[in-house]
Tab-separated table of C-alpha atoms in Angstrom:
chain	number	residue	atom	x	y	z
A	1	MET	CA	100.687	292.696	-17.676
A	2	SER	CA	103.626	294.900	-18.699
A	3	ALA	CA	101.213	297.148	-20.748
A	4	LEU	CA	99.199	297.657	-17.399
A	5	ILE	CA	102.345	298.404	-15.550
A	6	LEU	CA	103.567	300.909	-18.048
A	7	TRP	CA	100.158	302.582	-18.280
A	8	TRP	CA	100.034	303.319	-14.542
A	9	THR	CA	103.601	304.277	-14.289
A	10	LEU	CA	103.308	306.795	-17.167
A	11	TRP	CA	100.098	308.052	-15.662
A	12	ILE	CA	101.910	308.759	-12.296
A	13	VAL	CA	105.050	310.141	-14.031
A	14	GLN	CA	103.165	312.635	-16.194
A	15	ALA	CA	101.022	313.765	-13.301
A	16	ALA	CA	104.103	314.320	-11.141
A	17	LEU	CA	105.813	316.234	-13.943
A	18	VAL	CA	102.668	318.377	-14.453
A	19	LEU	CA	102.711	319.118	-10.654
A	20	ALA	CA	106.364	320.017	-10.992
A	21	MET	CA	105.634	322.427	-13.840
A	22	CYS	CA	102.816	324.047	-11.653
A	23	CYS	CA	105.559	324.595	-8.877
A	24	CYS	CA	107.777	326.205	-11.382
A	25	VAL	CA	104.982	328.406	-12.650
A	26	TYR	CA	104.150	329.495	-9.087
A	27	ARG	CA	107.682	330.603	-8.531
A	28	MET	CA	107.709	332.312	-11.933
A	29	ALA	CA	104.761	334.266	-11.118
A	30	ARG	CA	105.545	334.981	-7.531
A	31	GLY	CA	109.179	336.167	-7.993
A	32	PRO	CA	110.101	338.019	-5.939
A	33	ARG	CA	113.153	338.997	-8.077
A	34	ALA	CA	114.150	338.599	-11.695
A	35	GLN	CA	116.696	335.869	-10.936
A	36	ASP	CA	114.016	333.783	-9.139
A	37	ARG	CA	111.792	333.939	-12.244
A	38	ILE	CA	114.650	332.963	-14.587
A	39	LEU	CA	115.626	330.063	-12.352
A	40	ALA	CA	111.951	328.866	-12.399
A	41	LEU	CA	111.812	329.255	-16.186
A	42	ASP	CA	114.894	327.127	-16.411
A	43	ALA	CA	113.424	324.304	-14.344
A	44	LEU	CA	110.193	324.659	-16.374
A	45	TYR	CA	112.089	323.961	-19.465
A	46	VAL	CA	113.670	320.839	-17.965
A	47	CYS	CA	110.274	319.604	-16.760
A	48	ALA	CA	108.719	320.145	-20.277
A	49	MET	CA	111.617	318.191	-21.692
A	50	LEU	CA	111.057	315.263	-19.325
A	51	GLU	CA	107.419	315.338	-20.003
A	52	LEU	CA	108.178	314.916	-23.735
A	53	LEU	CA	110.406	311.901	-22.850
A	54	ALA	CA	107.513	310.359	-20.955
A	55	PHE	CA	105.246	311.014	-23.983
A	56	GLY	CA	107.859	309.158	-26.040
A	57	VAL	CA	107.618	306.072	-23.956
A	58	ARG	CA	103.738	306.217	-23.784
A	59	THR	CA	103.379	306.342	-27.550
A	60	GLY	CA	106.315	304.003	-28.199
A	61	THR	CA	107.873	306.236	-30.738
A	62	THR	CA	111.322	308.000	-30.839
A	63	ILE	CA	109.852	311.000	-32.519
A	64	TYR	CA	109.327	312.869	-29.223
A	65	PHE	CA	112.979	312.502	-28.454
A	66	GLU	CA	113.987	315.118	-31.014
A	67	ALA	CA	111.508	317.505	-29.675
A	68	ALA	CA	112.820	317.016	-26.132
A	69	LEU	CA	116.457	317.613	-27.427
A	70	VAL	CA	115.380	320.903	-29.003
A	71	ILE	CA	113.573	322.076	-25.962
A	72	GLY	CA	116.681	321.314	-23.927
A	73	MET	CA	118.906	323.316	-26.285
A	74	LEU	CA	116.516	326.223	-26.400
A	75	GLY	CA	116.146	326.309	-22.615
A	76	PHE	CA	119.832	326.437	-22.210
A	77	VAL	CA	120.476	329.239	-24.617
A	78	ALA	CA	117.458	331.253	-23.358
A	79	THR	CA	118.533	331.020	-19.681
A	80	VAL	CA	122.125	331.896	-20.448
A	81	SER	CA	121.135	334.899	-22.359
A	82	LEU	CA	118.614	335.930	-19.691
A	83	ALA	CA	121.309	335.671	-16.992
A	84	LYS	CA	123.617	337.572	-19.138
A	85	PHE	CA	120.996	340.260	-19.460
A	86	LEU	CA	120.555	340.484	-15.724
A	87	MET	CA	124.325	340.736	-15.396
A	88	ARG	CA	124.933	343.657	-17.682
A	89	GLY	CA	121.488	344.971	-18.695
A	90	GLU	CA	122.154	344.158	-22.342
A	91	VAL	CA	122.396	340.890	-24.293
A	92	ILE	CA	124.610	342.123	-27.033
A	93	GLU	CA	127.573	344.015	-26.012
B	1	MET	CA	112.422	305.702	-36.189
B	2	THR	CA	111.802	303.048	-33.638
B	3	THR	CA	108.354	302.139	-32.467
B	4	PHE	CA	107.006	299.462	-30.158
B	5	ASP	CA	103.769	298.304	-28.760
B	6	ALA	CA	103.416	298.419	-24.953
B	7	ALA	CA	102.180	294.798	-24.809
B	8	GLU	CA	105.478	293.647	-26.349
B	9	VAL	CA	107.692	294.978	-23.555
B	10	PRO	CA	109.183	292.088	-21.439
B	11	LEU	CA	107.998	292.161	-17.871
B	12	TRP	CA	111.491	292.705	-16.335
B	13	ALA	CA	112.078	295.651	-18.550
B	14	ALA	CA	108.688	297.066	-17.768
B	15	ILE	CA	109.295	296.893	-14.038
B	16	LEU	CA	112.908	298.054	-14.063
B	17	GLY	CA	112.095	300.934	-16.534
B	18	SER	CA	109.051	301.962	-14.477
B	19	ALA	CA	111.097	302.052	-11.346
B	20	LEU	CA	113.739	304.395	-12.999
B	21	LEU	CA	110.974	306.565	-14.547
B	22	LEU	CA	109.271	306.929	-11.162
B	23	LEU	CA	112.505	307.821	-9.568
B	24	GLY	CA	113.344	310.466	-12.099
B	25	ALA	CA	109.900	312.072	-11.953
B	26	GLY	CA	109.841	311.901	-8.170
B	27	LEU	CA	113.192	313.657	-7.880
B	28	THR	CA	112.091	316.242	-10.385
B	29	LEU	CA	108.966	316.959	-8.368
B	30	ILE	CA	110.911	317.142	-5.063
B	31	GLY	CA	113.282	319.605	-6.742
B	32	THR	CA	110.630	321.946	-8.021
B	33	PHE	CA	108.814	321.585	-4.741
B	34	GLY	CA	111.918	323.026	-3.144
B	35	LEU	CA	111.743	325.872	-5.560
B	36	VAL	CA	108.424	326.815	-3.867
B	37	ARG	CA	109.315	325.902	-0.358
B	38	LEU	CA	112.764	327.640	0.185
B	39	HIS	CA	113.048	331.103	1.209
B	40	SER	CA	116.175	332.664	-0.241
B	41	PHE	CA	117.489	332.743	-3.819
B	42	TYR	CA	120.745	331.116	-2.922
B	43	GLN	CA	118.940	328.268	-1.374
B	44	ARG	CA	116.537	327.868	-4.366
B	45	ILE	CA	119.516	327.600	-6.798
B	46	HIS	CA	120.233	324.142	-5.382
B	47	ALA	CA	116.695	322.909	-6.056
B	48	PRO	CA	116.674	322.460	-9.879
B	49	THR	CA	119.904	320.402	-9.781
B	50	LEU	CA	117.750	317.523	-8.531
B	51	ALA	CA	115.751	317.639	-11.660
B	52	THR	CA	118.895	317.874	-13.872
B	53	SER	CA	121.076	315.250	-12.378
B	54	TRP	CA	119.215	312.019	-11.378
B	55	GLY	CA	115.788	313.400	-12.302
B	56	ALA	CA	116.787	313.599	-16.063
B	57	GLY	CA	119.179	310.677	-15.738
B	58	GLY	CA	116.630	308.341	-14.226
B	59	MET	CA	114.066	309.082	-16.853
B	60	ALA	CA	116.521	308.749	-19.756
B	61	LEU	CA	117.785	305.397	-18.358
B	62	GLY	CA	114.193	304.149	-17.756
B	63	SER	CA	113.226	304.961	-21.367
B	64	MET	CA	116.408	303.588	-22.751
B	65	ILE	CA	115.697	300.195	-21.057
B	66	ILE	CA	112.183	300.121	-22.174
B	67	PHE	CA	112.854	300.974	-25.862
B	68	THR	CA	116.047	298.572	-25.972
B	69	ALA	CA	114.162	295.652	-24.481
B	70	SER	CA	111.232	295.989	-26.958
B	71	SER	CA	113.118	296.641	-30.211
B	72	ALA	CA	115.725	294.475	-31.925
B	73	ARG	CA	118.641	296.845	-31.567
B	74	PRO	CA	119.862	299.039	-28.572
B	75	VAL	CA	118.300	302.400	-28.396
B	76	LEU	CA	120.802	304.599	-26.673
B	77	HIS	CA	120.159	308.075	-27.906
B	78	GLU	CA	118.454	309.221	-24.581
B	79	VAL	CA	121.918	309.160	-22.950
B	80	LEU	CA	122.558	312.371	-25.026
B	81	ILE	CA	119.678	314.175	-23.193
B	82	ALA	CA	121.016	313.059	-19.819
B	83	LEU	CA	124.562	314.104	-20.704
B	84	PHE	CA	123.506	317.375	-22.311
B	85	VAL	CA	121.389	318.397	-19.304
B	86	THR	CA	124.025	317.446	-16.869
B	87	VAL	CA	126.723	319.448	-18.590
B	88	THR	CA	124.674	322.581	-19.507
B	89	THR	CA	122.739	323.181	-16.179
B	90	PRO	CA	125.932	324.084	-14.311
B	91	VAL	CA	126.705	326.734	-16.763
B	92	THR	CA	123.249	328.344	-16.527
B	93	LEU	CA	123.183	328.053	-12.769
B	94	MET	CA	126.694	329.520	-12.476
B	95	MET	CA	125.783	332.543	-14.671
B	96	LEU	CA	122.466	333.006	-12.737
B	97	GLY	CA	124.434	332.852	-9.421
B	98	ARG	CA	127.013	335.330	-10.580
B	99	ALA	CA	124.256	337.601	-11.879
B	100	ALA	CA	122.383	337.378	-8.558
B	101	LEU	CA	125.679	338.116	-6.611
B	102	TYR	CA	126.330	341.091	-8.844
B	103	ARG	CA	122.868	342.478	-8.450
B	104	ASP	CA	122.926	341.962	-4.635
B	105	ARG	CA	126.316	343.506	-4.560
B	106	SER	CA	125.302	346.630	-6.611
B	107	GLU	CA	122.249	347.179	-4.410
B	108	HIS	CA	124.175	346.579	-1.182
B	109	ASN	CA	121.606	343.906	-0.037
B	110	PRO	CA	122.417	342.818	3.443
B	111	GLY	CA	122.695	339.106	4.265
B	112	ALA	CA	123.111	337.835	0.748
B	113	LEU	CA	126.753	338.827	0.544
B	114	PRO	CA	129.832	337.178	1.928
B	115	ASP	CA	132.635	339.469	3.309
B	116	GLN	CA	135.309	341.086	1.141
B	117	THR	CA	133.296	340.658	-2.122
B	118	ASP	CA	134.587	344.010	-3.498
B	119	ASP	CA	137.651	342.225	-5.001
B	120	LEU	CA	135.824	339.398	-6.478
B	121	GLU	CA	135.870	339.835	-10.212
C	1	MET	CA	148.490	314.327	-36.413
C	2	ALA	CA	147.985	317.553	-34.589
C	3	ARG	CA	147.367	319.458	-37.753
C	4	LEU	CA	144.895	316.862	-39.073
C	5	LEU	CA	142.885	316.518	-35.813
C	6	PRO	CA	143.337	319.509	-33.629
C	7	TYR	CA	140.911	318.061	-30.981
C	8	PRO	CA	141.035	314.328	-31.074
C	9	LEU	CA	138.671	313.880	-28.010
C	10	LEU	CA	136.071	316.374	-29.472
C	11	THR	CA	136.197	314.754	-32.786
C	12	ALA	CA	135.530	311.291	-31.274
C	13	GLY	CA	132.768	312.811	-29.091
C	14	LEU	CA	131.117	314.427	-32.126
C	15	LEU	CA	131.230	311.192	-34.212
C	16	LEU	CA	129.706	309.157	-31.385
C	17	MET	CA	126.933	311.809	-31.115
C	18	TRP	CA	126.315	311.670	-34.793
C	19	LEU	CA	126.020	307.891	-34.729
C	20	LEU	CA	123.722	308.032	-31.747
C	21	LEU	CA	121.417	310.575	-33.382
C	22	THR	CA	121.242	308.733	-36.720
C	23	SER	CA	122.152	304.982	-36.697
C	24	PHE	CA	125.201	302.726	-36.530
C	25	THR	CA	125.675	301.989	-40.195
C	26	PRO	CA	128.888	302.319	-42.237
C	27	GLY	CA	127.378	305.073	-44.317
C	28	GLN	CA	126.527	307.290	-41.377
C	29	PHE	CA	130.046	306.492	-39.965
C	30	VAL	CA	131.535	308.048	-43.011
C	31	ILE	CA	129.301	311.160	-42.924
C	32	GLY	CA	129.932	311.411	-39.158
C	33	ILE	CA	133.696	311.539	-39.604
C	34	GLY	CA	133.227	314.219	-42.157
C	35	VAL	CA	131.106	316.282	-39.832
C	36	ALA	CA	133.316	315.676	-36.777
C	37	VAL	CA	136.597	316.582	-38.599
C	38	GLY	CA	134.946	319.741	-40.092
C	39	ALA	CA	133.523	320.860	-36.895
C	40	SER	CA	136.728	320.510	-34.940
C	41	HIS	CA	138.645	322.400	-37.600
C	42	ALA	CA	136.023	325.203	-37.319
C	43	LEU	CA	136.714	325.342	-33.643
C	44	SER	CA	140.415	325.503	-34.073
C	45	ALA	CA	140.022	328.657	-35.882
C	46	LEU	CA	139.102	330.106	-32.582
C	47	GLY	CA	142.624	329.318	-31.398
C	48	GLU	CA	142.165	327.594	-28.114
C	49	ALA	CA	144.688	324.863	-27.624
C	50	SER	CA	143.496	321.385	-26.740
C	51	PRO	CA	144.404	320.903	-22.905
C	52	PRO	CA	147.044	318.191	-22.444
C	53	ILE	CA	145.939	315.273	-20.286
C	54	ARG	CA	148.764	313.882	-18.159
C	55	ARG	CA	147.119	310.929	-16.569
C	56	TRP	CA	144.322	309.059	-18.168
C	57	SER	CA	143.972	306.418	-15.449
C	58	ALA	CA	142.501	309.032	-13.035
C	59	ILE	CA	139.647	309.865	-15.302
C	60	PRO	CA	137.402	306.777	-14.586
C	61	ARG	CA	138.021	307.255	-10.868
C	62	LEU	CA	136.839	310.853	-11.172
C	63	VAL	CA	133.753	309.931	-13.000
C	64	GLY	CA	132.964	307.217	-10.595
C	65	ILE	CA	133.458	309.417	-7.504
C	66	VAL	CA	131.351	312.184	-9.121
C	67	THR	CA	128.488	309.763	-10.152
C	68	TYR	CA	128.407	308.394	-6.657
C	69	ASP	CA	128.447	311.874	-4.955
C	70	ILE	CA	125.665	313.221	-7.169
C	71	LEU	CA	123.524	310.240	-6.217
C	72	ARG	CA	124.286	310.572	-2.549
C	73	SER	CA	123.715	314.335	-2.341
C	74	ASN	CA	120.508	313.983	-4.393
C	75	LEU	CA	119.151	311.859	-1.616
C	76	ALA	CA	120.516	314.228	1.010
C	77	VAL	CA	118.876	317.260	-0.447
C	78	ALA	CA	115.684	315.470	-1.134
C	79	ARG	CA	115.477	314.401	2.446
C	80	ILE	CA	115.899	318.021	3.694
C	81	LEU	CA	113.265	319.358	1.253
C	82	LEU	CA	110.698	316.633	2.426
C	83	SER	CA	111.546	317.236	6.212
C	84	ALA	CA	108.906	318.974	8.279
C	85	SER	CA	110.813	322.430	8.280
C	86	GLY	CA	111.605	322.017	4.546
C	87	ARG	CA	114.923	323.958	4.818
C	88	PRO	CA	118.432	323.214	6.104
C	89	GLN	CA	119.774	324.236	9.443
C	90	ARG	CA	122.215	326.769	7.898
C	91	SER	CA	123.301	327.389	4.339
C	92	GLY	CA	125.984	329.906	3.406
C	93	PHE	CA	128.961	330.767	1.343
C	94	VAL	CA	132.256	329.133	1.609
C	95	ARG	CA	135.579	330.393	0.282
C	96	VAL	CA	137.729	327.373	-0.845
C	97	PRO	CA	141.577	328.009	-1.544
C	98	ILE	CA	142.555	326.145	-4.601
C	99	ARG	CA	145.864	325.251	-6.270
C	100	LEU	CA	144.424	324.299	-9.623
C	101	ARG	CA	145.284	326.728	-12.336
C	102	SER	CA	144.605	324.918	-15.582
C	103	PRO	CA	141.411	326.596	-17.254
C	104	ALA	CA	140.115	323.014	-18.399
C	105	GLY	CA	140.513	321.671	-14.826
C	106	LEU	CA	138.688	324.695	-13.313
C	107	ALA	CA	135.903	324.258	-15.866
C	108	ILE	CA	135.482	320.607	-14.908
C	109	LEU	CA	135.683	321.455	-11.276
C	110	ALA	CA	132.939	324.073	-11.728
C	111	ILE	CA	130.658	321.646	-13.527
C	112	VAL	CA	131.267	318.984	-10.882
C	113	ILE	CA	130.613	321.323	-8.032
C	114	THR	CA	127.444	322.752	-9.600
C	115	ALA	CA	126.085	319.489	-10.928
C	116	THR	CA	126.132	318.044	-7.316
C	117	PRO	CA	122.995	319.117	-5.511
C	118	GLY	CA	123.836	320.971	-2.484
C	119	THR	CA	126.798	322.847	-3.748
C	120	ALA	CA	126.898	325.634	-6.394
C	121	TRP	CA	129.909	327.370	-7.789
C	122	LEU	CA	129.600	331.243	-7.802
C	123	ASP	CA	132.890	332.875	-8.501
C	124	TYR	CA	136.609	332.291	-8.985
C	125	SER	CA	139.434	334.807	-8.120
C	126	SER	CA	142.649	334.015	-10.071
C	127	THR	CA	144.650	336.656	-8.133
C	128	ARG	CA	143.940	334.968	-4.768
C	129	GLY	CA	143.476	331.369	-6.048
C	130	GLU	CA	140.071	331.047	-4.364
C	131	ILE	CA	136.693	329.965	-5.284
C	132	LEU	CA	133.370	331.108	-3.803
C	133	ILE	CA	130.826	328.460	-3.449
C	134	HIS	CA	127.296	328.300	-1.853
C	135	VAL	CA	126.495	325.220	0.338
C	136	PHE	CA	122.920	324.160	0.936
C	137	ASP	CA	123.304	322.212	4.173
C	138	LEU	CA	126.447	323.865	5.690
C	139	GLY	CA	127.711	322.123	8.749
C	140	ASP	CA	131.428	322.894	9.352
C	141	GLU	CA	133.058	325.056	6.699
C	142	GLN	CA	136.457	323.440	7.046
C	143	GLU	CA	134.797	320.127	6.188
C	144	TRP	CA	133.773	321.462	2.855
C	145	VAL	CA	137.185	322.954	2.167
C	146	GLU	CA	138.900	319.576	2.813
C	147	LEU	CA	136.125	317.643	0.791
C	148	ILE	CA	136.684	319.741	-2.267
C	149	GLY	CA	140.505	319.812	-1.946
C	150	ASP	CA	140.881	316.012	-1.200
C	151	ARG	CA	138.088	314.581	-3.335
C	152	TYR	CA	138.158	316.541	-6.607
C	153	GLU	CA	141.007	318.908	-6.784
C	154	ARG	CA	143.645	316.222	-6.075
C	155	LEU	CA	142.361	314.063	-8.913
C	156	LEU	CA	141.989	317.092	-11.256
C	157	LEU	CA	145.657	318.126	-10.459
C	158	GLU	CA	146.807	314.727	-11.322
C	159	ILE	CA	144.862	314.742	-14.669
C	160	PHE	CA	145.744	318.189	-15.936
C	161	GLU	CA	149.000	319.338	-14.217
């Protein structure tokens, strides 16, 4: 019974997250300005991280957790440096 | 590394965990939907916080409950993801907001600016 | 004590993180202490003093209020996004005068305001003691000024000043 519940839940959760990623990609492609694209990229990182968490529950291993943590950290650093680039036009001052 | 088989998860944990996972994914979807639907950048900046506050929190809690109930010891490391995301997103959003404000100000875009921004630094 | 552990809170946090990432065993506890103490000493080379905390009892109240507010505004913003028009009546910038001066308190206020869906911190002017926030569903500006002043700033002032 619980295997069936988990199977359906994870199916819906992963589909919702893929849909969320599509929304981010739409905003990233559409723009209109650089800050919109960076905001969408940040949200895309978060969605990818949550998708990996869902994978972890589906497969029942904690190995995806580390991947999710790495994506979260990379997303943070990438967005901060891109925002800094927008502000000053250069990353390293 | 902890592993479990889906059939071993107790029913209460499966239901509670599933509800939290669905809440998290649903809020994330609504947030990114707002990213598509809203019309100005300053409105859109509010949309991803849905995904990073209770979206990530709900999913981390749900997976924590499912893992803990089906293995012998508590599995709590997902709390790190929720904490990390909640603390770092404000930093990125703040920097993005300031960058947008700076760009709008230097281009003299109408409508996006509050009054007397010239002395904001 | 201050020489040995320049940042006690940070050291405890790093140790807890180490244990969560590996496992709660005595061996990992020893390694975790080594890592946490080493890392906090590396940070003290940057020279930023640890902020003094005046009242510990206000911290759980602040955490409780913030968690509740984040949940409440999550639902409020989700409702607006799913409504027929899909956008709020009016959103806009608000200037909030603020008495808080401690850098740690301001950092926490910035995180609280931005982590709550519906409000985003944009700028702080130290000369005029004013912050600039953007509010998603802006009803009455004065209401937001009072909300931030009474709900968050008062507690942060109790904790840090």
